[in-house]
Short mmCIF file of N, CA and C in Angstrom, two decimals:
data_model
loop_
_atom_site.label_atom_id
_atom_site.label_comp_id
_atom_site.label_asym_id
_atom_site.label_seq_id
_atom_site.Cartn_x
_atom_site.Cartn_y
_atom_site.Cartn_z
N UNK I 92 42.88 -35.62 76.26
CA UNK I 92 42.96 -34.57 77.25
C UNK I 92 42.02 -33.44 76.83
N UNK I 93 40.96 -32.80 77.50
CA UNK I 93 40.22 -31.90 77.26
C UNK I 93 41.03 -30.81 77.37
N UNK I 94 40.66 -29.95 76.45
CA UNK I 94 40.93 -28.06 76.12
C UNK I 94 40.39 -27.55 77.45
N UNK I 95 41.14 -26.80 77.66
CA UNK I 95 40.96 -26.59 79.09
C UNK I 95 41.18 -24.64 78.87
N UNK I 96 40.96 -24.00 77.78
CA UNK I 96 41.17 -22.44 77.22
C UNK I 96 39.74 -22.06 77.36
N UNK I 97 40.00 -21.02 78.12
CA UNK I 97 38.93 -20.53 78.19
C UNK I 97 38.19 -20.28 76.42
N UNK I 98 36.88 -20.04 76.29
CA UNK I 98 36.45 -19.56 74.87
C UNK I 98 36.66 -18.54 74.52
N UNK I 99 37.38 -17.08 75.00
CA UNK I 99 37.84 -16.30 74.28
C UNK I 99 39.30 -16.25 73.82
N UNK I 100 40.05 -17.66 74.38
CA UNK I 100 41.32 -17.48 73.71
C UNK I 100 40.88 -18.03 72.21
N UNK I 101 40.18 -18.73 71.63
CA UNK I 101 39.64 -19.02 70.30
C UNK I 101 38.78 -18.03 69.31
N UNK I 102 38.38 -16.66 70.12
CA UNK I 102 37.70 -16.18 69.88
C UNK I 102 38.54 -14.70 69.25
N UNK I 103 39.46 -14.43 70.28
CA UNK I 103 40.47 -13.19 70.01
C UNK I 103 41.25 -13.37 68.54
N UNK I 104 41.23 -12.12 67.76
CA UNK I 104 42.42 -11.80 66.91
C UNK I 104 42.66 -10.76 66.71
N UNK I 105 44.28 -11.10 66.04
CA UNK I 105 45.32 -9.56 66.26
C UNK I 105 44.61 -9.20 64.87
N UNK I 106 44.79 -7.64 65.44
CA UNK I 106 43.91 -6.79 64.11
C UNK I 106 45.45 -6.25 63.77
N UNK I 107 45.86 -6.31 62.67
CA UNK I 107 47.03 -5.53 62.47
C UNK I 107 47.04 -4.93 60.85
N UNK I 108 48.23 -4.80 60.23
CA UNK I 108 47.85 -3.91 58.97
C UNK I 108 49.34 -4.37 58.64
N UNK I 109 49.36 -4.88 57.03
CA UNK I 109 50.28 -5.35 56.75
C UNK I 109 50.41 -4.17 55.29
N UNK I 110 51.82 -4.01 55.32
CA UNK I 110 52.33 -2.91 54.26
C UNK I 110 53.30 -3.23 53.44
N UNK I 111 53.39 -3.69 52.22
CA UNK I 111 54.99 -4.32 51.45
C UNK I 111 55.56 -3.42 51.69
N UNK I 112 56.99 -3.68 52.15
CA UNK I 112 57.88 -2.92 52.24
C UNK I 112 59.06 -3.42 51.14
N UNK I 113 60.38 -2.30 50.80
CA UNK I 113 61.45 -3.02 49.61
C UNK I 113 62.40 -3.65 51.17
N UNK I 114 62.27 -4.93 50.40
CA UNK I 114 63.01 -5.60 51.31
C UNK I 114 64.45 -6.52 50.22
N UNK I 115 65.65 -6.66 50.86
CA UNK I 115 66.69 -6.49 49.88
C UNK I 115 66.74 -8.54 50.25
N UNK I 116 65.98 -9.02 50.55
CA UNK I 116 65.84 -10.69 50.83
C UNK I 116 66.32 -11.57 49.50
N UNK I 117 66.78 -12.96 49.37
CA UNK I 117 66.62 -13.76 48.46
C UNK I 117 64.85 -14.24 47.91
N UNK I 118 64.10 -14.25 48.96
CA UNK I 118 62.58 -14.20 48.88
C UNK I 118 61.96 -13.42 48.15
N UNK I 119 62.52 -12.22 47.26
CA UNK I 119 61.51 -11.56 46.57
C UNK I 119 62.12 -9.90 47.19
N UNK I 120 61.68 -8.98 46.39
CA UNK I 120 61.86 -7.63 46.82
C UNK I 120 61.04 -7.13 47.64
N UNK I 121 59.89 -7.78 48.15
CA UNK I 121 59.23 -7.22 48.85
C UNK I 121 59.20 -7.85 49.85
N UNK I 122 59.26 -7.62 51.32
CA UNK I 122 59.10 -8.31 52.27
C UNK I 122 57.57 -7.73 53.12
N UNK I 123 56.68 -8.82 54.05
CA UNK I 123 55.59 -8.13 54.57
C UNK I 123 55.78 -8.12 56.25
N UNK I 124 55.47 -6.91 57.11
CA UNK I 124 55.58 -7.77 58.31
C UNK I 124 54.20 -6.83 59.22
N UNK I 125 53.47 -7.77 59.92
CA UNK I 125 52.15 -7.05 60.28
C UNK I 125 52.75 -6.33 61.63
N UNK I 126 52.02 -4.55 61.59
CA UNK I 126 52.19 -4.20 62.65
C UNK I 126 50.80 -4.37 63.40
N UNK I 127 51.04 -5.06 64.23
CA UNK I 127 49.57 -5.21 65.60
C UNK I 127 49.33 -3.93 65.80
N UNK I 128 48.00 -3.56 65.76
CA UNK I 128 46.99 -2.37 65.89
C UNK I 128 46.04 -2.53 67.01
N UNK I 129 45.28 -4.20 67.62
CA UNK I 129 44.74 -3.78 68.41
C UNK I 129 44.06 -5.16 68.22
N UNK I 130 43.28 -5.40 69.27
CA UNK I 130 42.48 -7.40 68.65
C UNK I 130 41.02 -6.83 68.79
N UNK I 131 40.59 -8.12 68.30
CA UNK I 131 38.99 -7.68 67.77
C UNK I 131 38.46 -9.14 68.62
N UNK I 132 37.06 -9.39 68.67
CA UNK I 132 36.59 -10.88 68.61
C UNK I 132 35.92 -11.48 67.80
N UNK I 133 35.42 -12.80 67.77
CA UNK I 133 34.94 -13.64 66.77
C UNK I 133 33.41 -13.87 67.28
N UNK I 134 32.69 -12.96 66.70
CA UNK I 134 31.37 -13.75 67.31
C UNK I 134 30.72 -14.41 66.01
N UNK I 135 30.51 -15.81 66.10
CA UNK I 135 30.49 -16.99 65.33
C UNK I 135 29.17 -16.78 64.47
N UNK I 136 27.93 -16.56 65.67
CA UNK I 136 26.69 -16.89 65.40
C UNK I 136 26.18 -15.73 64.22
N UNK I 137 27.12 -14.47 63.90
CA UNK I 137 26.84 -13.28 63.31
C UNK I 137 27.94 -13.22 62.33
N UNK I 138 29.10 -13.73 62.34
CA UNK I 138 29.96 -14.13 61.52
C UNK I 138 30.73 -12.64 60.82
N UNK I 139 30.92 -11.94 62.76
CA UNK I 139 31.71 -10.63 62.62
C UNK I 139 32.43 -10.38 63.62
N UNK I 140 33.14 -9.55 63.60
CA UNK I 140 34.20 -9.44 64.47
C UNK I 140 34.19 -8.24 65.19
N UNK I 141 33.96 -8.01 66.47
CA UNK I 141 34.20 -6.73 67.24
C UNK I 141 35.90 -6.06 67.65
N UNK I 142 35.58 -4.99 67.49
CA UNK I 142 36.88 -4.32 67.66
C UNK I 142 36.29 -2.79 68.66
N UNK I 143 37.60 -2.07 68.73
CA UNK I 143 37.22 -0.61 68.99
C UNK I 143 37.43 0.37 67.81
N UNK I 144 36.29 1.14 67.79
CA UNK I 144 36.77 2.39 66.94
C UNK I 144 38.13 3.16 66.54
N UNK I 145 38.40 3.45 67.41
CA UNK I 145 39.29 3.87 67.70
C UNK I 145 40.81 3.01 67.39
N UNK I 146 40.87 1.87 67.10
CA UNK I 146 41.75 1.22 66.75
C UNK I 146 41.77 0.88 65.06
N UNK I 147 40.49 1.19 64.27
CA UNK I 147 40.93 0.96 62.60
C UNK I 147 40.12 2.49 62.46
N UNK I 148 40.41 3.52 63.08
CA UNK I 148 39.64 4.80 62.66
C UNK I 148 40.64 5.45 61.68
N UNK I 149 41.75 5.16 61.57
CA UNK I 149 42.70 5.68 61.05
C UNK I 149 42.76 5.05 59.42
N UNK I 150 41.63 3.82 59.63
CA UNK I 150 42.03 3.41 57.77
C UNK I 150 40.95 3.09 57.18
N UNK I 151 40.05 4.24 57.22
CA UNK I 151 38.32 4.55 56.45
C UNK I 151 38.73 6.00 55.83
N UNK I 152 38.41 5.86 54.78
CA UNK I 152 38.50 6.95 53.70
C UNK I 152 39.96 7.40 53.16
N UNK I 153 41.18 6.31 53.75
CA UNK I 153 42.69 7.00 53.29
C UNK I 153 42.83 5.41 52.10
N UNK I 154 44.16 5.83 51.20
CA UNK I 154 44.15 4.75 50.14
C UNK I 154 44.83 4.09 51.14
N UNK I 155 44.72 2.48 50.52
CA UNK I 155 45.34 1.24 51.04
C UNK I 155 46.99 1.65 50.83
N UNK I 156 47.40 2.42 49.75
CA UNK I 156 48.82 2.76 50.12
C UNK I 156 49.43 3.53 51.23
N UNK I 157 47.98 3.83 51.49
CA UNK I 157 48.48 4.85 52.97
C UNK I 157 48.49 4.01 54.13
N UNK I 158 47.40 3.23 54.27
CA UNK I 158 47.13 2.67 55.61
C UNK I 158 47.74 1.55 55.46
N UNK I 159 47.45 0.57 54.37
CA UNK I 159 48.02 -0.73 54.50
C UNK I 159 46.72 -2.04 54.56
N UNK I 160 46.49 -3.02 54.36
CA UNK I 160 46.13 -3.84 54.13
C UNK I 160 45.61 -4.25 55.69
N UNK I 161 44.06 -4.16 55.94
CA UNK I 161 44.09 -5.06 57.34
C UNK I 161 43.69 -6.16 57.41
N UNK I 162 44.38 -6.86 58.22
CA UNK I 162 44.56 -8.27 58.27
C UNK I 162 44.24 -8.66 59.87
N UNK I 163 44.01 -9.94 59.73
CA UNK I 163 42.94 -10.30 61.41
C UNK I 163 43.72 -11.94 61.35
N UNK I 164 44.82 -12.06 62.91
CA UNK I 164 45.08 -13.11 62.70
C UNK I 164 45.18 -14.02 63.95
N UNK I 165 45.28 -15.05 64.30
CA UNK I 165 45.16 -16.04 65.27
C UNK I 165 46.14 -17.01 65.20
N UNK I 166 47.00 -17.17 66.41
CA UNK I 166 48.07 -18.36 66.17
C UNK I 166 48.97 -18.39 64.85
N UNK I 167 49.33 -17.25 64.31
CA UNK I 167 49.94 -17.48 62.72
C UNK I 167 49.47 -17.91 61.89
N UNK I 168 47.83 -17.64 61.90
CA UNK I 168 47.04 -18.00 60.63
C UNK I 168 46.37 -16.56 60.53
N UNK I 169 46.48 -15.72 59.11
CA UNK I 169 46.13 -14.63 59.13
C UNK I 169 44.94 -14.39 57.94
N UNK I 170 44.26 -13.13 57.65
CA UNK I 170 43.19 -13.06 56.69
C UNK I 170 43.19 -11.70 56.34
N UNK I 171 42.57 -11.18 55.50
CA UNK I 171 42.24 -9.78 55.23
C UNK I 171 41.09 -10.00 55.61
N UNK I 172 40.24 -8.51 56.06
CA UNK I 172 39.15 -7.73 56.88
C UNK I 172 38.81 -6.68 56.16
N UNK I 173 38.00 -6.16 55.88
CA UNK I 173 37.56 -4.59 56.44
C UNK I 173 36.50 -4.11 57.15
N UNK I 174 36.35 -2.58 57.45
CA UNK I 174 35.98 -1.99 58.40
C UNK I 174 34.43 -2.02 57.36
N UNK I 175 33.25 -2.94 58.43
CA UNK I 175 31.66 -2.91 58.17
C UNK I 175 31.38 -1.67 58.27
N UNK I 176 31.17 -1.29 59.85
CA UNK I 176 30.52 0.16 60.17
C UNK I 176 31.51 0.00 61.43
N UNK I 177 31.39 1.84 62.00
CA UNK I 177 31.84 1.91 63.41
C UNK I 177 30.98 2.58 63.54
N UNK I 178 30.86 2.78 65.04
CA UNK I 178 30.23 3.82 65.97
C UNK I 178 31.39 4.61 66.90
N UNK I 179 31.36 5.60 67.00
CA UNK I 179 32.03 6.38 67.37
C UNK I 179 31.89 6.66 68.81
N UNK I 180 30.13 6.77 68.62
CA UNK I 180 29.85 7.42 70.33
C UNK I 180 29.76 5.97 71.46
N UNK I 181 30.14 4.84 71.00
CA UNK I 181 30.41 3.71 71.50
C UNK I 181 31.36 3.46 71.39
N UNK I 182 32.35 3.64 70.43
CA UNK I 182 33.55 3.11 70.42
C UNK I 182 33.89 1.75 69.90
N UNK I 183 32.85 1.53 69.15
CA UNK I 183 32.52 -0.50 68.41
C UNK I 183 33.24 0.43 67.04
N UNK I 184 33.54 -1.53 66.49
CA UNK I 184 33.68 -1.09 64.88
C UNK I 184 33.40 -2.85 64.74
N UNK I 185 33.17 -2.85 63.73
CA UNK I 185 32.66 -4.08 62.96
C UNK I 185 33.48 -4.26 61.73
N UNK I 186 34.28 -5.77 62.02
CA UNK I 186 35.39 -5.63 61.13
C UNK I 186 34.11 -7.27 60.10
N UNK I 187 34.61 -7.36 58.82
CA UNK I 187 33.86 -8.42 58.32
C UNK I 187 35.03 -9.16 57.17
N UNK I 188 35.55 -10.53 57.09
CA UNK I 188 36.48 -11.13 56.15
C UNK I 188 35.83 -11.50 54.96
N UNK I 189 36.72 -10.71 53.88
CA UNK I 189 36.71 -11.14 53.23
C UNK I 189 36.74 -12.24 52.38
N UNK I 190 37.00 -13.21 52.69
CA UNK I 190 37.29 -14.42 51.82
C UNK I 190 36.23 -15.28 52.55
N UNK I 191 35.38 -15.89 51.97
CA UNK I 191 34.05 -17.16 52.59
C UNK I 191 35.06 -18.06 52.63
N UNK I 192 36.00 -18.55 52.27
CA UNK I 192 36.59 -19.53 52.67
C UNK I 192 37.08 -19.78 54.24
N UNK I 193 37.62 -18.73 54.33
CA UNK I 193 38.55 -18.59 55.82
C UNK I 193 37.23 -18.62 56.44
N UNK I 194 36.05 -17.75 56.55
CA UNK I 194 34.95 -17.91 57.72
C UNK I 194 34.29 -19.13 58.01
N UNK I 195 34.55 -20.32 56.92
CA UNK I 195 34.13 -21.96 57.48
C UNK I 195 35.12 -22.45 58.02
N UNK I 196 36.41 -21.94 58.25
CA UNK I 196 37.23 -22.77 59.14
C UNK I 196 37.47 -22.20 60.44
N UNK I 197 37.09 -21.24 60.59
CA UNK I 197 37.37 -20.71 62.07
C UNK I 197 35.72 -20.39 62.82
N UNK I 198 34.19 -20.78 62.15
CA UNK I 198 32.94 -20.14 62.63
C UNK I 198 32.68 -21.04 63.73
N UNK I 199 33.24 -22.59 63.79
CA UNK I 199 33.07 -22.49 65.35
C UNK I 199 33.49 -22.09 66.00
N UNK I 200 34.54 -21.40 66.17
CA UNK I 200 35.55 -21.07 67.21
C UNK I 200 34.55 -19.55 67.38
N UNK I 201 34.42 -18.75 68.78
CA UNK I 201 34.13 -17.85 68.55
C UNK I 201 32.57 -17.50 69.65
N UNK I 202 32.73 -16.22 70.22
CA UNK I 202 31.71 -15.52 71.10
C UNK I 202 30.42 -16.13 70.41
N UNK I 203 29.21 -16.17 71.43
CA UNK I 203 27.82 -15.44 71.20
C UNK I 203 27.54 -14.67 72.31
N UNK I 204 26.47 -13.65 71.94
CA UNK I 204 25.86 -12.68 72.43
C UNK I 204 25.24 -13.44 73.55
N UNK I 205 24.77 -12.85 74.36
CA UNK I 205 24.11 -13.25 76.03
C UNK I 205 22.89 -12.52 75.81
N UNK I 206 22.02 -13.18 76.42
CA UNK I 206 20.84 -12.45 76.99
C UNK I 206 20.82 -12.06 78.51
N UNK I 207 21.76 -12.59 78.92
CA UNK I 207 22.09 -11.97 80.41
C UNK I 207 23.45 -11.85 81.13
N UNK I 208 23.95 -11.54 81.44
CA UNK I 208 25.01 -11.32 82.34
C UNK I 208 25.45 -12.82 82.97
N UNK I 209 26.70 -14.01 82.40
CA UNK I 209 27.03 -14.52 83.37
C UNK I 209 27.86 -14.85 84.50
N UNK I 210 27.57 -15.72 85.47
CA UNK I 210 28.45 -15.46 86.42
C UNK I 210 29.89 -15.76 86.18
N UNK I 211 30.91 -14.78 86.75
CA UNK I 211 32.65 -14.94 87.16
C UNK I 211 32.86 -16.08 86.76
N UNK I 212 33.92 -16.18 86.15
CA UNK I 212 34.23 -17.81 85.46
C UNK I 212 33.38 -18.67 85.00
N UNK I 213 32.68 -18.03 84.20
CA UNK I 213 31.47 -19.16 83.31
C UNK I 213 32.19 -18.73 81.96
#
């Protein structure tokens, strides 16, 4: 049966920020749980991820104890990120993963850039 998803459902992930919290579990004292911040995309051919400014502006220049750990995830498979560059007067941010491992299992999946505008449901 052919995939029948459009290419940005492969392409989208939740940008969120994960923080140990004391959690009183048999699992360990710490429990993690990501709060969703905002989704980014996967563009494959550049092997980066678009987001808005405005959605990781809050965790450039504060400690990771403050903000929390960001993490970029798809279907319950998650990764750490951080913030490349943003632009402000655009409103882009450029998120980039850390780990080379995770970016060979997900670089097909994922946007390219256009040289033109295409048509409604392409």
């Amino acid at each position: 049966m052919p995939n029948l998803e459009p290419p940005v459902y492969k392409s989208v992930r939740a940008v969120g920020i994960l923080k140990p919290k004391l959690s009183q579990t048999p699992q360990g004292a710490f429990g993690t749980k990501l709060d969703v911040i905002g989704t980014a995309f996967w563009l494959k051919d550049h092997k980066i991820l678009i987001t808005c400014a405005h959605v990781v502006q809050n965790l450039v220049g504060a400690p990771i104890e403050i903000t929390g750990l960001l993490a970029l995830g798809n279907r319950g498979s998650y990764t750490q990120a951080i913030v490349d560059c943003m632009d402000f007067a655009h409103d882009l941010a450029i998120l980039r993963i850390t780990d080379e491992g995770q970016i060979s299992q997900i670089e097909a999946d994922g946007l390219t850039l256009a040289d033109s505008v295409p048509a409604i449901g392409t």
